[in-house]
């Protein structure tokens, strides 16, 4: 018998098991929401979604159904051919008005937007400068571009400055960062990044995936919050998190968008998302604009949670947002605490490598506008019990 060429999978999966690093999937029953949601046969208050404004399950239903009645479901072709419909166009225009940019371009996901935008902006003769904690889609886009990759330690502007000063014989240079880091919930030093980009004539691209709809006076994100929008050349957002739908977008100048239409391969060689998804995002954008109290309330509750956790002695890293990590380090301990919380009716996922570096496992608490003060108190009470056990 010839050897099974897939035998190595058994060994690799067993190794993941041994290190408490194997991921197993569960089916959510019923709608997404702050909870309780049906999960793993239980009803759990949900601290694990990115549906920050509570728009994923409802809100846009009427607009979605109307769109489906009008144009059906599938879009049937690339947006460059016949896949791009009137609702896609309306959403791109609404996003451009919202973001205050000349144009925007819709992608089928935020992942696809990062991947192809970076690869369209930089190539072999170029350099990309990226934060060590950037999202996987940014890292993958940088790899795909073939550009020289200069990774700077998380938030280390002195390191970045030295690297930028070292060489300028690249054809083009691109600095790229998350605005709100997805695991630690902390902010990129956007004002410093904008200053460095200007000083060294580099392009600056900022991914607002977790900040859109939550930060900034108008809800545009942290570039707005810190007043640096004019220094950021390429802004990326997702429709899949606070906007409760599915898709990604890039906002910038008309020339930038034209270039991406011609060069972003995940835009060109992939079918346009259903128009109904764009209709849902349009509705959600309306909520972001007309109900600023959703983000105010979310941010106030997040501050209460962070203060409560810090009082109990947990390490919440540098979180400044509605994403609140409890850093535990070890995967076994992290998954055990996640299971204890589940026994208390609380869904808080443990995050392990490769989503975080080895030794930096954490519980990732993500809050929604829909959580009540009581939900947050329940979580704090459950963790207080464990903090007592840990210290005692
Ligand atoms: C989630 C996320 C993405 C990907 O967005 P999707 O629309 O879910 O594909 C991109 N960047 C960051 C920082 C993210 O957290």
CSV table of C-alpha atoms and ligand atoms in Angstrom, one decimal:
chain,number,residue,atom,x,y,z
A,1,UNK,CA,0.0,0.0,0.0
A,2,UNK,CA,1.4,3.4,-0.9
A,3,UNK,CA,1.6,5.8,2.1
A,4,UNK,CA,-1.3,8.2,2.5
A,5,UNK,CA,-0.1,11.6,1.5
A,6,UNK,CA,-2.5,13.2,4.0
A,7,UNK,CA,-1.2,11.3,7.0
A,8,UNK,CA,0.6,14.4,8.2
A,9,UNK,CA,-2.8,15.9,9.0
A,10,UNK,CA,-3.4,13.4,11.9
A,11,UNK,CA,-0.1,14.4,13.5
A,12,UNK,CA,-0.6,18.1,13.0
A,13,UNK,CA,-4.1,18.0,14.5
A,14,UNK,CA,-3.0,15.9,17.4
A,15,UNK,CA,-0.3,18.5,18.1
A,16,UNK,CA,-2.9,21.2,18.1
A,17,UNK,CA,-5.0,19.2,20.6
A,18,UNK,CA,-2.0,18.6,22.8
A,19,UNK,CA,-1.3,22.4,23.0
A,20,UNK,CA,-5.0,23.3,23.6
A,21,UNK,CA,-4.8,25.1,20.3
A,22,UNK,CA,-7.3,23.2,18.2
A,23,UNK,CA,-10.3,25.1,17.2
A,24,UNK,CA,-13.7,23.5,17.0
A,25,UNK,CA,-16.7,25.0,15.4
A,26,UNK,CA,-20.2,25.4,16.9
A,27,UNK,CA,-23.5,26.2,15.3
A,28,UNK,CA,-25.3,29.3,16.5
A,29,UNK,CA,-29.0,28.7,16.7
A,30,UNK,CA,-31.2,31.7,15.9
A,31,UNK,CA,-30.2,35.2,15.3
A,32,UNK,CA,-27.0,37.0,16.1
A,33,UNK,CA,-27.3,39.5,18.9
A,34,UNK,CA,-26.1,40.6,22.4
A,35,UNK,CA,-28.0,37.7,23.6
A,36,UNK,CA,-29.0,35.4,24.9
A,37,UNK,CA,-28.2,33.5,21.8
A,38,UNK,CA,-28.5,29.8,21.2
A,39,UNK,CA,-25.0,28.3,21.2
A,40,UNK,CA,-23.7,24.8,21.9
A,41,UNK,CA,-27.1,23.8,23.2
A,42,UNK,CA,-27.2,26.7,25.8
A,43,UNK,CA,-28.6,30.2,25.9
A,44,UNK,CA,-25.7,32.5,26.5
A,45,UNK,CA,-25.3,36.3,26.8
A,46,UNK,CA,-23.1,37.0,23.9
A,47,UNK,CA,-19.9,38.9,24.4
A,48,UNK,CA,-18.3,37.6,21.2
A,49,UNK,CA,-19.8,39.3,18.2
A,50,UNK,CA,-18.7,42.3,16.2
A,51,UNK,CA,-22.3,43.5,15.9
A,52,UNK,CA,-21.4,46.5,17.9
A,53,UNK,CA,-24.5,48.6,17.2
A,54,UNK,CA,-27.0,45.7,17.3
A,55,UNK,CA,-27.8,45.9,13.6
A,56,UNK,CA,-27.0,42.4,12.3
A,57,UNK,CA,-30.3,40.6,13.1
A,58,UNK,CA,-32.9,43.2,12.5
A,59,UNK,CA,-33.1,46.8,11.4
A,60,UNK,CA,-32.6,46.4,7.7
A,61,UNK,CA,-35.1,43.6,7.2
A,62,UNK,CA,-37.6,45.6,5.3
A,63,UNK,CA,-35.1,47.2,2.9
A,64,UNK,CA,-33.5,43.8,2.3
A,65,UNK,CA,-36.8,42.1,1.5
A,66,UNK,CA,-37.8,45.0,-0.8
A,67,UNK,CA,-34.5,44.7,-2.7
A,68,UNK,CA,-34.8,41.0,-3.1
A,69,UNK,CA,-38.4,41.4,-4.4
A,70,UNK,CA,-37.1,43.9,-6.9
A,71,UNK,CA,-33.9,42.3,-8.1
A,72,UNK,CA,-33.7,38.9,-6.6
A,73,UNK,CA,-30.7,37.5,-4.7
A,74,UNK,CA,-27.6,36.7,-6.7
A,75,UNK,CA,-25.7,39.4,-8.7
A,76,UNK,CA,-24.4,36.9,-11.2
A,77,UNK,CA,-21.2,38.6,-12.4
A,78,UNK,CA,-18.1,40.7,-11.4
A,79,UNK,CA,-18.9,44.3,-10.6
A,80,UNK,CA,-16.8,45.2,-13.7
A,81,UNK,CA,-19.2,43.3,-15.9
A,82,UNK,CA,-22.9,43.2,-15.1
A,83,UNK,CA,-22.8,42.4,-11.4
A,84,UNK,CA,-22.9,46.1,-10.1
A,85,UNK,CA,-26.4,47.2,-9.5
A,86,UNK,CA,-28.1,50.5,-8.6
A,87,UNK,CA,-28.1,49.6,-4.8
A,88,UNK,CA,-24.3,49.0,-4.9
A,89,UNK,CA,-23.9,52.4,-6.6
A,90,UNK,CA,-26.2,54.1,-4.1
A,91,UNK,CA,-24.2,52.6,-1.2
A,92,UNK,CA,-20.9,53.7,-2.7
A,93,UNK,CA,-22.2,57.2,-3.0
A,94,UNK,CA,-23.7,57.2,0.5
A,95,UNK,CA,-20.4,55.9,1.9
A,96,UNK,CA,-18.5,58.7,0.1
A,97,UNK,CA,-20.8,61.3,1.5
A,98,UNK,CA,-20.5,59.8,5.0
A,99,UNK,CA,-16.7,59.5,4.8
A,100,UNK,CA,-16.2,62.9,3.2
A,101,UNK,CA,-14.1,61.4,0.4
A,102,UNK,CA,-14.4,61.8,-3.4
A,103,UNK,CA,-15.3,58.1,-3.9
A,104,UNK,CA,-15.5,54.7,-2.3
A,105,UNK,CA,-15.3,51.1,-3.7
A,106,UNK,CA,-17.2,48.2,-2.3
A,107,UNK,CA,-15.6,44.8,-1.9
A,108,UNK,CA,-17.2,41.5,-1.0
A,109,UNK,CA,-15.4,41.6,2.5
A,110,UNK,CA,-13.1,43.7,4.5
A,111,UNK,CA,-10.6,40.9,4.1
A,112,UNK,CA,-10.8,41.1,0.3
A,113,UNK,CA,-10.5,44.9,0.5
A,114,UNK,CA,-7.3,44.9,2.4
A,115,UNK,CA,-5.8,42.0,0.5
A,116,UNK,CA,-6.2,43.6,-3.0
A,117,UNK,CA,-5.9,47.2,-2.1
A,118,UNK,CA,-2.4,46.7,-0.6
A,119,UNK,CA,-1.4,44.5,-3.5
A,120,UNK,CA,-2.6,47.2,-5.9
A,121,UNK,CA,-0.7,50.0,-4.2
A,122,UNK,CA,2.7,48.3,-3.6
A,123,UNK,CA,4.8,45.9,-5.6
A,124,UNK,CA,8.3,44.4,-5.7
A,125,UNK,CA,10.1,47.8,-6.0
A,126,UNK,CA,8.2,49.2,-3.0
A,127,UNK,CA,8.2,48.9,0.8
A,128,UNK,CA,5.3,48.5,3.2
A,129,UNK,CA,5.6,49.4,6.9
A,130,UNK,CA,3.2,47.6,9.2
A,131,UNK,CA,2.4,47.3,12.9
A,132,UNK,CA,3.2,43.9,14.4
A,133,UNK,CA,-0.4,43.6,15.6
A,134,UNK,CA,-2.1,44.4,12.4
A,135,UNK,CA,-5.0,42.2,11.3
A,136,UNK,CA,-4.2,39.1,9.3
A,137,UNK,CA,-5.8,40.6,6.1
A,138,UNK,CA,-3.3,43.4,6.2
A,139,UNK,CA,-0.4,41.1,6.7
A,140,UNK,CA,-1.6,38.8,3.9
A,141,UNK,CA,-2.0,41.8,1.6
A,142,UNK,CA,1.5,43.0,2.3
A,143,UNK,CA,2.8,39.5,1.6
A,144,UNK,CA,0.9,39.2,-1.6
A,145,UNK,CA,2.2,42.6,-2.8
A,146,UNK,CA,5.7,41.3,-3.0
A,147,UNK,CA,6.9,44.5,-1.4
A,148,UNK,CA,9.7,44.7,1.2
A,149,UNK,CA,8.0,44.2,4.5
A,150,UNK,CA,9.1,46.3,7.5
A,151,UNK,CA,7.2,45.2,10.6
A,152,UNK,CA,7.5,47.7,13.5
A,153,UNK,CA,6.8,46.6,17.1
A,154,UNK,CA,3.2,47.5,18.2
A,155,UNK,CA,2.9,51.3,18.3
A,156,UNK,CA,6.6,51.9,18.2
A,157,UNK,CA,6.9,55.2,16.4
A,158,UNK,CA,10.6,55.6,17.1
A,159,UNK,CA,11.3,52.3,15.4
A,160,UNK,CA,9.2,53.2,12.4
A,161,UNK,CA,10.8,56.6,12.1
A,162,UNK,CA,14.3,54.9,12.0
A,163,UNK,CA,13.2,52.5,9.3
A,164,UNK,CA,11.7,55.3,7.3
A,165,UNK,CA,14.8,57.4,7.6
A,166,UNK,CA,17.1,54.5,6.7
A,167,UNK,CA,16.3,54.1,3.0
A,168,UNK,CA,14.3,56.0,0.5
A,169,UNK,CA,15.3,54.3,-2.7
A,170,UNK,CA,12.1,52.4,-2.9
A,171,UNK,CA,9.8,53.4,-5.7
A,172,UNK,CA,6.8,53.9,-3.3
A,173,UNK,CA,6.3,53.5,0.4
A,174,UNK,CA,3.1,52.5,2.2
A,175,UNK,CA,2.4,52.7,6.0
A,176,UNK,CA,-0.6,50.5,6.9
A,177,UNK,CA,-2.3,50.0,10.3
A,178,UNK,CA,-5.5,49.0,12.0
A,179,UNK,CA,-6.9,52.1,13.7
A,180,UNK,CA,-8.5,50.1,16.6
A,181,UNK,CA,-6.6,46.8,17.2
A,182,UNK,CA,-8.9,43.9,17.0
A,183,UNK,CA,-7.6,41.8,19.9
A,184,UNK,CA,-6.3,44.4,22.4
A,185,UNK,CA,-8.9,47.1,21.8
A,186,UNK,CA,-6.2,49.9,21.8
A,187,UNK,CA,-5.7,52.7,19.3
A,188,UNK,CA,-2.9,53.2,16.8
A,189,UNK,CA,-1.0,56.5,17.3
A,190,UNK,CA,-2.7,58.0,14.2
A,191,UNK,CA,-1.4,61.6,14.7
A,192,UNK,CA,2.2,60.3,14.8
A,193,UNK,CA,1.6,58.1,11.8
A,194,UNK,CA,0.2,60.9,9.8
A,195,UNK,CA,3.1,63.1,10.7
A,196,UNK,CA,5.7,60.4,9.7
A,197,UNK,CA,3.8,59.7,6.5
A,198,UNK,CA,4.0,63.3,5.6
A,199,UNK,CA,7.6,63.8,6.6
A,200,UNK,CA,8.7,60.8,4.5
A,201,UNK,CA,6.3,61.2,1.7
A,202,UNK,CA,4.8,57.8,2.3
A,203,UNK,CA,1.2,56.7,1.6
A,204,UNK,CA,-0.8,56.1,4.7
A,205,UNK,CA,-3.6,53.5,4.8
A,206,UNK,CA,-5.8,53.0,7.9
A,207,UNK,CA,-8.2,50.1,8.5
A,208,UNK,CA,-11.2,51.3,10.6
A,209,UNK,CA,-12.9,47.9,10.7
A,210,UNK,CA,-13.7,48.0,14.4
A,211,UNK,CA,-14.0,51.8,14.7
A,212,UNK,CA,-16.5,52.7,12.0
A,213,UNK,CA,-19.9,53.5,13.6
A,214,UNK,CA,-18.4,53.6,17.1
A,215,UNK,CA,-15.8,56.4,17.2
A,216,UNK,CA,-15.7,60.0,15.9
A,217,UNK,CA,-18.3,62.7,16.2
A,218,UNK,CA,-20.1,61.4,13.1
A,219,UNK,CA,-19.2,57.8,13.6
A,220,UNK,CA,-16.5,57.6,10.9
A,221,UNK,CA,-14.0,56.1,13.2
A,222,UNK,CA,-10.7,57.0,14.9
A,223,UNK,CA,-9.3,59.1,12.0
A,224,UNK,CA,-12.2,61.4,12.6
A,225,UNK,CA,-11.9,61.1,16.4
A,226,UNK,CA,-8.2,62.2,16.2
A,227,UNK,CA,-8.7,64.8,13.5
A,228,UNK,CA,-6.2,63.2,11.1
A,229,UNK,CA,-8.5,62.3,8.1
A,230,UNK,CA,-6.8,64.7,5.7
A,231,UNK,CA,-3.4,63.0,6.4
A,232,UNK,CA,-4.8,59.5,5.7
A,233,UNK,CA,-4.7,58.7,2.0
A,234,UNK,CA,-6.5,55.3,2.0
A,235,UNK,CA,-9.2,54.4,4.5
A,236,UNK,CA,-10.6,50.9,4.7
A,237,UNK,CA,-13.9,50.0,6.4
A,238,UNK,CA,-16.1,46.9,6.7
A,239,UNK,CA,-19.8,46.6,6.4
A,240,UNK,CA,-19.6,43.4,8.5
A,241,UNK,CA,-19.1,44.7,12.0
A,242,UNK,CA,-20.9,47.7,13.4
A,243,UNK,CA,-22.9,48.0,10.1
A,244,UNK,CA,-24.3,44.5,10.6
A,245,UNK,CA,-24.1,43.4,7.0
A,246,UNK,CA,-21.4,41.9,4.9
A,247,UNK,CA,-18.7,43.5,2.7
A,248,UNK,CA,-15.8,45.9,2.8
A,249,UNK,CA,-15.0,49.3,1.3
A,250,UNK,CA,-12.2,51.6,0.5
A,251,UNK,CA,-12.6,55.4,0.7
A,252,UNK,CA,-10.3,57.9,-0.9
A,253,UNK,CA,-9.7,60.1,-3.9
A,254,UNK,CA,-11.4,59.5,-7.3
A,255,UNK,CA,-8.0,58.5,-8.8
A,256,UNK,CA,-7.4,56.0,-6.0
A,257,UNK,CA,-10.7,54.3,-6.6
A,258,UNK,CA,-10.2,54.3,-10.4
A,259,UNK,CA,-6.8,52.6,-9.9
A,260,UNK,CA,-8.4,49.9,-7.6
A,261,UNK,CA,-11.2,49.3,-10.2
A,262,UNK,CA,-8.4,48.5,-12.6
A,263,UNK,CA,-6.0,46.7,-10.3
A,264,UNK,CA,-7.7,45.2,-7.2
A,265,UNK,CA,-7.9,41.6,-8.2
A,266,UNK,CA,-10.5,40.5,-5.6
A,267,UNK,CA,-12.7,43.3,-7.0
A,268,UNK,CA,-12.2,42.3,-10.6
A,269,UNK,CA,-12.2,38.5,-10.4
A,270,UNK,CA,-14.9,38.0,-7.9
A,271,UNK,CA,-18.7,38.2,-8.2
A,272,UNK,CA,-20.4,41.3,-6.8
A,273,UNK,CA,-22.1,40.6,-3.4
A,274,UNK,CA,-26.0,40.5,-3.5
A,275,UNK,CA,-27.5,44.0,-3.7
A,276,UNK,CA,-29.6,43.1,-0.7
A,277,UNK,CA,-26.4,43.2,1.4
A,278,UNK,CA,-25.8,46.7,0.1
A,279,UNK,CA,-29.4,47.6,1.0
A,280,UNK,CA,-28.8,46.4,4.6
A,281,UNK,CA,-25.6,48.4,4.9
A,282,UNK,CA,-27.4,51.5,3.5
A,283,UNK,CA,-30.0,51.2,6.3
A,284,UNK,CA,-27.3,50.7,8.9
A,285,UNK,CA,-25.4,53.8,7.7
A,286,UNK,CA,-28.7,55.7,8.2
A,287,UNK,CA,-28.8,54.4,11.8
A,288,UNK,CA,-25.2,55.5,12.4
A,289,UNK,CA,-26.0,58.9,11.2
A,290,UNK,CA,-29.4,59.4,12.9
A,291,UNK,CA,-28.8,57.6,16.2
A,292,UNK,CA,-25.4,58.7,17.6
A,293,UNK,CA,-26.6,57.7,21.1
A,294,UNK,CA,-26.0,54.1,20.2
A,295,UNK,CA,-22.2,54.7,20.1
A,296,UNK,CA,-22.3,57.0,23.1
A,297,UNK,CA,-24.1,54.4,25.2
A,298,UNK,CA,-21.8,51.6,23.9
A,299,UNK,CA,-18.7,53.6,24.8
A,300,UNK,CA,-20.0,54.5,28.3
A,301,UNK,CA,-20.7,50.9,29.1
A,302,UNK,CA,-17.3,49.9,27.8
A,303,UNK,CA,-15.7,52.4,30.2
A,304,UNK,CA,-17.7,50.9,33.1
A,305,UNK,CA,-16.5,47.3,32.1
A,306,UNK,CA,-12.9,48.3,31.8
A,307,UNK,CA,-12.8,50.1,35.1
A,308,UNK,CA,-14.6,47.1,36.8
A,309,UNK,CA,-12.1,44.6,35.4
A,310,UNK,CA,-9.1,46.8,36.4
A,311,UNK,CA,-10.5,47.1,39.9
A,312,UNK,CA,-10.5,43.3,40.1
A,313,UNK,CA,-6.9,43.2,39.1
A,314,UNK,CA,-7.3,41.8,35.6
A,315,UNK,CA,-4.9,42.8,32.8
A,316,UNK,CA,-6.9,44.6,30.2
A,317,UNK,CA,-3.8,45.6,28.2
A,318,UNK,CA,-4.2,49.1,26.8
A,319,UNK,CA,-7.8,48.7,25.8
A,320,UNK,CA,-9.6,52.0,25.2
A,321,UNK,CA,-12.7,50.7,23.6
A,322,UNK,CA,-15.6,48.3,23.4
A,323,UNK,CA,-13.1,45.5,22.7
A,324,UNK,CA,-11.8,44.6,26.1
A,325,UNK,CA,-9.2,41.8,26.5
A,326,UNK,CA,-8.5,39.9,29.7
A,327,UNK,CA,-4.9,38.8,29.1
A,328,UNK,CA,-4.1,35.5,30.7
A,329,UNK,CA,-1.1,34.3,28.7
A,330,UNK,CA,-1.5,30.5,28.8
A,331,UNK,CA,-4.0,28.8,26.4
A,332,UNK,CA,-5.0,26.2,29.0
A,333,UNK,CA,-5.9,28.8,31.6
A,334,UNK,CA,-7.6,31.0,29.0
A,335,UNK,CA,-9.9,28.2,27.7
A,336,UNK,CA,-10.7,27.0,31.2
A,337,UNK,CA,-11.8,30.5,32.2
A,338,UNK,CA,-13.9,30.8,29.0
A,339,UNK,CA,-15.6,27.5,30.0
A,340,UNK,CA,-16.3,28.7,33.5
A,341,UNK,CA,-17.9,31.8,32.1
A,342,UNK,CA,-20.0,29.6,29.8
A,343,UNK,CA,-21.2,27.7,32.9
A,344,UNK,CA,-22.4,31.2,34.2
A,345,UNK,CA,-24.4,31.7,30.9
A,346,UNK,CA,-21.8,34.1,29.4
A,347,UNK,CA,-20.2,33.6,26.0
A,348,UNK,CA,-16.6,35.1,26.1
A,349,UNK,CA,-14.3,33.4,23.6
A,350,UNK,CA,-10.7,32.5,24.4
A,351,UNK,CA,-8.2,33.8,21.8
A,352,UNK,CA,-5.1,31.7,21.1
A,353,UNK,CA,-2.3,31.6,18.5
A,354,UNK,CA,-2.2,32.3,15.7
A,355,UNK,CA,-4.8,35.1,16.4
A,356,UNK,CA,-2.4,36.4,19.1
A,357,UNK,CA,1.3,35.7,19.7
A,358,UNK,CA,2.3,32.7,21.8
A,359,UNK,CA,2.1,33.6,25.5
A,360,UNK,CA,-0.5,36.3,25.0
A,361,UNK,CA,-3.7,34.3,25.1
A,362,UNK,CA,-6.7,36.3,26.2
A,363,UNK,CA,-10.4,36.4,26.7
A,364,UNK,CA,-11.8,38.8,24.1
A,365,UNK,CA,-14.9,40.6,25.5
A,366,UNK,CA,-16.7,42.6,22.8
A,367,UNK,CA,-19.6,44.8,23.8
A,368,UNK,CA,-22.7,45.7,21.9
A,369,UNK,CA,-25.0,48.6,22.2
A,370,UNK,CA,-27.6,46.0,23.0
A,371,UNK,CA,-25.9,44.9,26.3
A,372,UNK,CA,-27.7,46.1,29.4
A,373,UNK,CA,-26.0,47.4,32.5
A,374,UNK,CA,-27.2,44.2,34.1
A,375,UNK,CA,-25.4,42.1,31.5
A,376,UNK,CA,-22.2,43.8,32.2
A,377,UNK,CA,-22.6,43.5,36.0
A,378,UNK,CA,-23.3,39.7,35.5
A,379,UNK,CA,-20.0,39.4,33.6
A,380,UNK,CA,-18.1,41.4,36.3
A,381,UNK,CA,-19.6,39.3,39.1
A,382,UNK,CA,-18.7,36.1,37.4
A,383,UNK,CA,-15.1,37.3,36.9
A,384,UNK,CA,-14.9,38.7,40.4
A,385,UNK,CA,-15.5,35.1,41.7
A,386,UNK,CA,-12.6,33.9,39.6
A,387,UNK,CA,-10.4,36.8,40.5
A,388,UNK,CA,-10.9,35.9,44.2
A,389,UNK,CA,-10.1,32.2,43.5
A,390,UNK,CA,-7.0,33.3,41.6
A,391,UNK,CA,-5.7,35.5,44.3
A,392,UNK,CA,-6.7,33.2,47.2
B,1,LIG,C1,-12.6,41.9,10.7
B,1,LIG,C2,-11.5,42.7,10.2
B,1,LIG,C3,-11.3,42.8,8.8
B,1,LIG,C4,-12.1,41.9,7.8
B,1,LIG,O1,-13.4,42.4,7.6
B,1,LIG,P1,-14.5,41.4,7.1
B,1,LIG,O2,-15.5,42.3,6.5
B,1,LIG,O3,-15.0,40.6,8.3
B,1,LIG,O4,-13.8,40.5,6.1
B,1,LIG,C5,-10.3,43.6,8.3
B,1,LIG,N1,-9.6,44.3,9.1
B,1,LIG,C6,-9.7,44.3,10.5
B,1,LIG,C7,-8.9,45.1,11.4
B,1,LIG,C8,-10.7,43.4,11.0
B,1,LIG,O5,-10.8,43.3,12.3
